[in-house]
Coordinates of C-alpha atoms in Angstrom, one line a residue:
X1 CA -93.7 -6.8 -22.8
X2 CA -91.9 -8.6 -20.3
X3 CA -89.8 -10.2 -23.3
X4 CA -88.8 -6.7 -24.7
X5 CA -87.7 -5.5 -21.0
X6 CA -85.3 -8.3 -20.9
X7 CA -83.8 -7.6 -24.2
X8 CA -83.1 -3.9 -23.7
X9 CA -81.3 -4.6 -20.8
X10 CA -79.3 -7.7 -22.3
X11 CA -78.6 -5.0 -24.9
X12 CA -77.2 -2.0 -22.0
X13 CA -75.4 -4.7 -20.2
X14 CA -73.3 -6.1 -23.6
X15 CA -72.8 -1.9 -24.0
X16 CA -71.3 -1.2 -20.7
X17 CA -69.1 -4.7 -21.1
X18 CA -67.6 -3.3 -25.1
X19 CA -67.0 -0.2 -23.0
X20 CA -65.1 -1.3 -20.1
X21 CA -63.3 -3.9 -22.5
X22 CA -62.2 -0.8 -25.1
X23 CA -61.1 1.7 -21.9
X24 CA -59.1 -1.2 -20.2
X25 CA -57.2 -1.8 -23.9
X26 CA -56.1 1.9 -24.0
X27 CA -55.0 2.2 -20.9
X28 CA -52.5 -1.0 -21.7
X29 CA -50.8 1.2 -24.3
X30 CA -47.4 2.7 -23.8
X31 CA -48.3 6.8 -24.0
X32 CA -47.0 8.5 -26.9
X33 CA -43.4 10.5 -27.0
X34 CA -45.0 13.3 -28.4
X35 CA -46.8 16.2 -25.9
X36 CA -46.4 13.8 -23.0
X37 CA -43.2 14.1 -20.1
X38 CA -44.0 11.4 -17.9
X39 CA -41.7 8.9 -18.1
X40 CA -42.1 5.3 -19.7
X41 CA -41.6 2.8 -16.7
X42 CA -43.4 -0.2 -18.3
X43 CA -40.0 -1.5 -19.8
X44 CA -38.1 -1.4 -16.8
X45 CA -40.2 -3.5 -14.2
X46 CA -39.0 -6.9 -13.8
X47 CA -41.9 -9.2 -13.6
X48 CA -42.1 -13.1 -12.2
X49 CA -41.7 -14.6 -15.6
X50 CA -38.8 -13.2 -16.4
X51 CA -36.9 -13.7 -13.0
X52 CA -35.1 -16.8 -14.0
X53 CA -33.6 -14.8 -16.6
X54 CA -32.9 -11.9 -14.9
X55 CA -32.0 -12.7 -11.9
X56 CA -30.5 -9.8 -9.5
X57 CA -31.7 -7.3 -11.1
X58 CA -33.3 -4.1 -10.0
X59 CA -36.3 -2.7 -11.4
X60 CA -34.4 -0.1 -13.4
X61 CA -32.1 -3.0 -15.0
X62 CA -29.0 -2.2 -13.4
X63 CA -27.2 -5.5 -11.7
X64 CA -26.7 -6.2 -8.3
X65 CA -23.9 -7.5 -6.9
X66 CA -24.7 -9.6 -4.2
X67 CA -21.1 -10.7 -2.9
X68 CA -21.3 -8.4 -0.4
X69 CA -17.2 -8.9 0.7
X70 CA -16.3 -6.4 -1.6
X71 CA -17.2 -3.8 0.7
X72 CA -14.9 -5.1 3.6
X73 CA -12.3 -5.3 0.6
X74 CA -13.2 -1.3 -0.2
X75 CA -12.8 -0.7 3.6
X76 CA -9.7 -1.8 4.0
X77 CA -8.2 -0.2 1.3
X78 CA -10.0 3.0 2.3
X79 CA -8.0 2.3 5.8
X80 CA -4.3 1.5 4.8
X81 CA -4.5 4.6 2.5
X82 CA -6.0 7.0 4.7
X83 CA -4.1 10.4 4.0
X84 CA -4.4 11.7 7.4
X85 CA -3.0 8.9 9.4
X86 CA 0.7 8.2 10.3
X87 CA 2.0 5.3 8.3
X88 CA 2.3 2.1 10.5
X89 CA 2.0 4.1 13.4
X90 CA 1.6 1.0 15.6
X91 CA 5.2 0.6 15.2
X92 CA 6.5 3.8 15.5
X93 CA 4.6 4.4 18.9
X94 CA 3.1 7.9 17.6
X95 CA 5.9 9.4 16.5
X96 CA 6.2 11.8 13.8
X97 CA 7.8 14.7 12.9
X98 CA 9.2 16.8 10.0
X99 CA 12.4 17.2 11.4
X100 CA 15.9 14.5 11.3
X101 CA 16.4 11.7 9.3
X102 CA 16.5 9.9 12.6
X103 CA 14.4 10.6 15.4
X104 CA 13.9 7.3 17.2
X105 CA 16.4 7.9 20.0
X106 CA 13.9 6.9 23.1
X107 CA 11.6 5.1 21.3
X108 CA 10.4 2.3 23.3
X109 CA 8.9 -1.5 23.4
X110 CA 10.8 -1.7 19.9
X111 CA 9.9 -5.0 18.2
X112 CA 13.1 -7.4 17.4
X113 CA 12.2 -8.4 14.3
X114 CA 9.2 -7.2 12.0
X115 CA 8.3 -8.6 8.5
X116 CA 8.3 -5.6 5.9
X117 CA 5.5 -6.2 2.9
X118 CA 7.8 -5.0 -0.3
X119 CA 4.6 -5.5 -3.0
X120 CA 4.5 -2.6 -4.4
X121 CA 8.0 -1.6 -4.8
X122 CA 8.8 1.0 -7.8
X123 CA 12.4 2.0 -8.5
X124 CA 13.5 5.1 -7.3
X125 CA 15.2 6.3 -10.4
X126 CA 16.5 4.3 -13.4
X127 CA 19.9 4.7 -13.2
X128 CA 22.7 2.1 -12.4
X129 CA 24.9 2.1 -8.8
X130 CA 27.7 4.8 -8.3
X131 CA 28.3 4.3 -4.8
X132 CA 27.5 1.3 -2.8
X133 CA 26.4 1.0 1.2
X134 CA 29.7 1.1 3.2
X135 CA 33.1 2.4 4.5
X136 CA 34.3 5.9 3.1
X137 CA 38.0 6.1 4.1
X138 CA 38.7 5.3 7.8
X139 CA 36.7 7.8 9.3
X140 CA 33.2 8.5 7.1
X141 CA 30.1 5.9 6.4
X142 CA 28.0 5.9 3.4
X143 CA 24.6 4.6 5.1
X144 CA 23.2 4.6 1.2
X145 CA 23.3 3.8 -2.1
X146 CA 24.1 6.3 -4.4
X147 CA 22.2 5.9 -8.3
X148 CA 23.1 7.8 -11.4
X149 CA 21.0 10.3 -12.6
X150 CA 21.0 13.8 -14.3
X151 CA 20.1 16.8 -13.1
X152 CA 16.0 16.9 -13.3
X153 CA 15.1 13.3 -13.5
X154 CA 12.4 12.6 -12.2
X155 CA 12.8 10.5 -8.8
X156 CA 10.1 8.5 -7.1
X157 CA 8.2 7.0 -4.1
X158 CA 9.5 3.4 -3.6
X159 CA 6.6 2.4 -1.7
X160 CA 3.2 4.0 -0.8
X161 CA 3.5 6.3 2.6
X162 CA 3.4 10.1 3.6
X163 CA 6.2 12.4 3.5
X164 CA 7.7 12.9 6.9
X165 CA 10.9 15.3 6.1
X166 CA 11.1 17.8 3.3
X167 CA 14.6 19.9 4.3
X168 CA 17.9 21.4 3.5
X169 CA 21.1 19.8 4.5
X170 CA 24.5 21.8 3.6
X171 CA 27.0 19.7 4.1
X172 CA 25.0 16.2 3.8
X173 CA 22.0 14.9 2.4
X174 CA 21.3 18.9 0.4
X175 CA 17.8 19.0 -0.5
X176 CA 16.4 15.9 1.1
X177 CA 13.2 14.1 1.5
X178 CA 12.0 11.1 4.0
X179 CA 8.9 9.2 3.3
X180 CA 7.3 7.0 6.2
X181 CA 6.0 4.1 4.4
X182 CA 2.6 1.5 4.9
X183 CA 5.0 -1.0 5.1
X184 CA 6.9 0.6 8.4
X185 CA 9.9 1.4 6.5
X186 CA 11.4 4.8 5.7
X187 CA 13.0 5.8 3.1
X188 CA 15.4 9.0 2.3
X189 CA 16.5 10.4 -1.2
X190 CA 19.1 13.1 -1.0
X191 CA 20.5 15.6 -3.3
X192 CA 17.6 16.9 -5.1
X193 CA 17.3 19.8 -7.0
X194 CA 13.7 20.4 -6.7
X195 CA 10.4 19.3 -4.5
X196 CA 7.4 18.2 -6.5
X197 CA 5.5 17.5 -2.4
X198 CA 4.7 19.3 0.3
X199 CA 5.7 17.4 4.5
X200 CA 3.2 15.3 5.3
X201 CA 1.8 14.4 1.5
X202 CA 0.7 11.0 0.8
X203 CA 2.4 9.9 -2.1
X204 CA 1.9 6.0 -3.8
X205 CA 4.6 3.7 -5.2
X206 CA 6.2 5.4 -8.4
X207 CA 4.8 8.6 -7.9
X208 CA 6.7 11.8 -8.9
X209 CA 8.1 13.3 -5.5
X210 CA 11.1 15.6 -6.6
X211 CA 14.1 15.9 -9.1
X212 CA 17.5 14.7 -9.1
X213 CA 20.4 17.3 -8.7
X214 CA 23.5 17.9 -7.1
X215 CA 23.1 19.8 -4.0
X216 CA 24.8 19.7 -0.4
X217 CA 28.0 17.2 0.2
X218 CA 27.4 15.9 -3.8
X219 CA 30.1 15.6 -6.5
X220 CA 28.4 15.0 -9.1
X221 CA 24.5 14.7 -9.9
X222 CA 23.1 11.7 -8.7
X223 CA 20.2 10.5 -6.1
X224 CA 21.7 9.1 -2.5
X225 CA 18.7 6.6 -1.1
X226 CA 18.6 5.0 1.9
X227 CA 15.9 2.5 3.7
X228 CA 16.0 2.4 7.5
X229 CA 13.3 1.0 9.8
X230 CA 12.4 2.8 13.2
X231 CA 15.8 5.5 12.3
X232 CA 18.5 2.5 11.5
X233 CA 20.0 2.6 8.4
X234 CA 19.4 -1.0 6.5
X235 CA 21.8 -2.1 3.6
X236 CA 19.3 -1.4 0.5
X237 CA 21.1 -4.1 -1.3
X238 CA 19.2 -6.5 1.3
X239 CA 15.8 -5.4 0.3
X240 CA 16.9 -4.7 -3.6
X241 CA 18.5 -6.2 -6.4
X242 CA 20.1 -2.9 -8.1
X243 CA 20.6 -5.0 -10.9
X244 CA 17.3 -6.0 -12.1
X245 CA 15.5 -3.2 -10.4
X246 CA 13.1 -5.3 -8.4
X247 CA 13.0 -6.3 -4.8
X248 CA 14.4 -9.8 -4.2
X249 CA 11.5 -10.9 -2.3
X250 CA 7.9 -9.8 -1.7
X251 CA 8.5 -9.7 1.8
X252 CA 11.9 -8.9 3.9
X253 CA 12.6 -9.8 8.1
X254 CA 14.2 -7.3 10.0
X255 CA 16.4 -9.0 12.4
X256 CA 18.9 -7.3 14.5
X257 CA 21.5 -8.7 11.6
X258 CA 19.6 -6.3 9.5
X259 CA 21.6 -3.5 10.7
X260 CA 25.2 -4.9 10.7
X261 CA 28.0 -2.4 9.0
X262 CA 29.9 -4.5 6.3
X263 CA 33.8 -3.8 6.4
X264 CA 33.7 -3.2 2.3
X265 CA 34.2 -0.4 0.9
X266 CA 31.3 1.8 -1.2
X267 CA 33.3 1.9 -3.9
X268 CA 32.8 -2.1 -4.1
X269 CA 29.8 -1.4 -6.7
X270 CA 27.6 -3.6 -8.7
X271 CA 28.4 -3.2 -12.3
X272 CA 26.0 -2.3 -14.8
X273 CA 27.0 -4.8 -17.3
X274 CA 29.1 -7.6 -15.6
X275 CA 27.1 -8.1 -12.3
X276 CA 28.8 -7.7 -8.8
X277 CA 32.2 -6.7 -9.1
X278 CA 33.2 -7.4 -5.5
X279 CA 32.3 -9.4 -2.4
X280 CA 28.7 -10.6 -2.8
X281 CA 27.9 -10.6 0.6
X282 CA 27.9 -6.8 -0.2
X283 CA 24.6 -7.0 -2.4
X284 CA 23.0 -9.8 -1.0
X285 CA 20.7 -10.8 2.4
X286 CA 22.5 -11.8 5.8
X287 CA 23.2 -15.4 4.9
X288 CA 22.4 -18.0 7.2
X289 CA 24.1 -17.5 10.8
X290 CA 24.0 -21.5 11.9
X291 CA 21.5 -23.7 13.5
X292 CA 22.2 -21.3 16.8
X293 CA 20.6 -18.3 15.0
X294 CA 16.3 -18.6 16.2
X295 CA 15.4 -17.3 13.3
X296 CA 16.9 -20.0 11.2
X297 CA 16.4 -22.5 13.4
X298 CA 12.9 -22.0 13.1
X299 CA 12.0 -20.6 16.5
X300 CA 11.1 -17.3 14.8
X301 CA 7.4 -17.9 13.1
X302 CA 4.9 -15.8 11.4
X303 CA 1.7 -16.0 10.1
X304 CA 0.1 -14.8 6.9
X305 CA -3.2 -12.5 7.9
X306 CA -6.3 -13.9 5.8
X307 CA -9.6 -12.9 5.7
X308 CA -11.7 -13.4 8.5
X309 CA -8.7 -13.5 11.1
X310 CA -8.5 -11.8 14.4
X311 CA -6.1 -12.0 17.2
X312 CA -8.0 -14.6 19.3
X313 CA -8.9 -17.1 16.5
X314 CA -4.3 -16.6 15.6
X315 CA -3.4 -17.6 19.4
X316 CA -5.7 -20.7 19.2
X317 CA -3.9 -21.9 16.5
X318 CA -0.8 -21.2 17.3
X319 CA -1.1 -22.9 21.0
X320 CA -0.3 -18.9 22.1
X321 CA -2.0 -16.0 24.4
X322 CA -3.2 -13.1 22.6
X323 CA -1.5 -10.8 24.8
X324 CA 1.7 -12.5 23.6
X325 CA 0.9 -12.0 20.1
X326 CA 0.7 -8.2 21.2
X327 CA 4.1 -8.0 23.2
X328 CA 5.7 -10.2 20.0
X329 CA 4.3 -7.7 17.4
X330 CA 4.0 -4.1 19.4
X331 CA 0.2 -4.0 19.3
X332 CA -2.7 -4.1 21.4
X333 CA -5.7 -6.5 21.2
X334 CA -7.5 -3.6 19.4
X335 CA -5.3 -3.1 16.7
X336 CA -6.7 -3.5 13.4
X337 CA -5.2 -6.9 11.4
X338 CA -4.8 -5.9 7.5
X339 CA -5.0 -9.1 5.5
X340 CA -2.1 -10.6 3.2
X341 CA 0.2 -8.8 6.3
X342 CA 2.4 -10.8 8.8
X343 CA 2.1 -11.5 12.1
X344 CA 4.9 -12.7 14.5
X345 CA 3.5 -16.0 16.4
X346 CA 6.7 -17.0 17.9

């Protein structure tokens, strides 16, 4: 009796055991497409064994990027080409307005000199010098360079920056646009037929802004540009070789030489197929003044902005005060340092 008891629950325990086994096996299998919506998840969990393999990935496969410097390099971007802020307002002290070339009259603490980042240069328009930075007779200046083009070419933004001008000029510039650049320079095109931007647009390097033409003092179509820096006219030629279209440096130092008249006349051009026609010095950079000059004797210094710098950390290495570094450059110890940009030290 006793025997039979202890088989027939043997016998229900092996039952319930098959059971559970046979449940626990279906509930491993991966539900059928058909007549069920709930969404397979079992292929997208990342389990221990497979971490080695799989390393930095979420549960739903996608990778993770874990270098997490490319979000101060997304910041910064996001800063230097925020449309509704002044181009290198630091400099400028503030000022803007959508009237006048120049403006700048009483603008004060203006720095001496100032390194201009020239990366991204495009080319204004592709057309070879008519009229070159200088005298006009004994009376008139041409603060510009003037480059061929017909009637509805398209002309465009040398440098990213927000248009600060967009006006008519009868007897000068005709229809005229200024552009206040990242970079802290300004740059004018004159004589357009047409606006393709409205004052106070952002615009980036070698975008459309308007079209050639012919209008107000003009003789002919053609685009009159100019580059000036806090409303002083600069010889373009110093910043750009006409010839091969391209800047001649990736960076250029504006010095008080920067804004010297030369005695030639515009007419002295540089020709399209034979090079510079007259006196190079026309085309080319201030040359070296003599040893007297600071900035060639080496008095003058800057430093390249890299990642991780800040004001205090520049004046340590430099044997400086960071309140000099602020009177050298026209900022204050809050100002925001971009990297690749310069920095005065001396």
């Amino acid at each position: 009796m006793e025997r039979n008891q202890i088989l027939a629950k043997a016998s229900l325990l092996l039952s319930a055991s098959l059971m559970f086994v046979t449940l626990n096996a279906f509930s491993q299998l991966s539900p059928e497409s058909s007549g069920n919506t709930k969404p397979d998840l079992i292929y997208k969990q990342l389990h221990s064994s497979t971490l080695s393999e799989q390393s930095g990935l979420f549960a739903d496969g996608l990778k993770l990027k874990l270098d997490l410097s490319v979000l101060d390099e997304v910041e910064e971007d996001r800063f230097e080409i925020d449309p509704d802020a002044i181009p290198a307002d630091d400099i400028y002290g503030g000022m803007w307005s959508n009237n006048y070339v120049n403006m700048y009259g009483h603008l004060e603490n203006v720095p001496d000199t100032f390194m201009v980042d020239l990366d991204n240069f495009t080319m204004p328009v592709d057309g070879y010098m008519t009229s070159n930075f200088g005298r006009r007779g004994s009376r008139r200046y041409h603060y510009g360079i003037d480059l061929k083009a017909q009637t509805g070419d398209t002309i465009y933004a040398a440098f990213d920056g927000k248009v600060r001008v967009k006006q008519y000029e009868r007897r000068g510039y005709g229809y005229y646009l200024v552009i206040r650049h990242l970079n802290g320079l300004e740059t004018v095109y004159g004589h357009l037929s047409k606006f393709l931007v409205d004052e106070n647009d952002f615009v980036k390097s070698g975008e459309p802004i308007g079209l050639a033409g012919n209008t107000g003092r003009s003789f002919g179509s053609h685009l009159h540009f100019e580059t000036r820096f806090l409303g002083k006219p600069i010889n373009p030629n110093f910043i750009i070789d006409f010839e091969k279209k391209d800047v001649h440096q990736g960076e250029y130092l504006v010095t008080n030489s920067s804004y010297r008249k030369t005695t030639n006349s515009s007419k002295v051009t540089v020709n399209r197929n034979a090079g510079n026609t007259g006196n190079a010095s026309s085309v080319r950079p201030p040359v070296n003044q003599g040893a007297t000059n600071k900035y060639v004797s080496g008095e003058v210094s800057y430093h390249r902005i890299q990642k991780g710098d800040n004001l205090g950390a520049i004046a340590k290495r430099y044997g400086t005060t960071v309140s000099k570094l602020c009177s050298l450059n026209n900022i204050t110890a809050k100002t925001i340092l971009r990297e690749g940009k310069s920095i005065r030290v001396s």
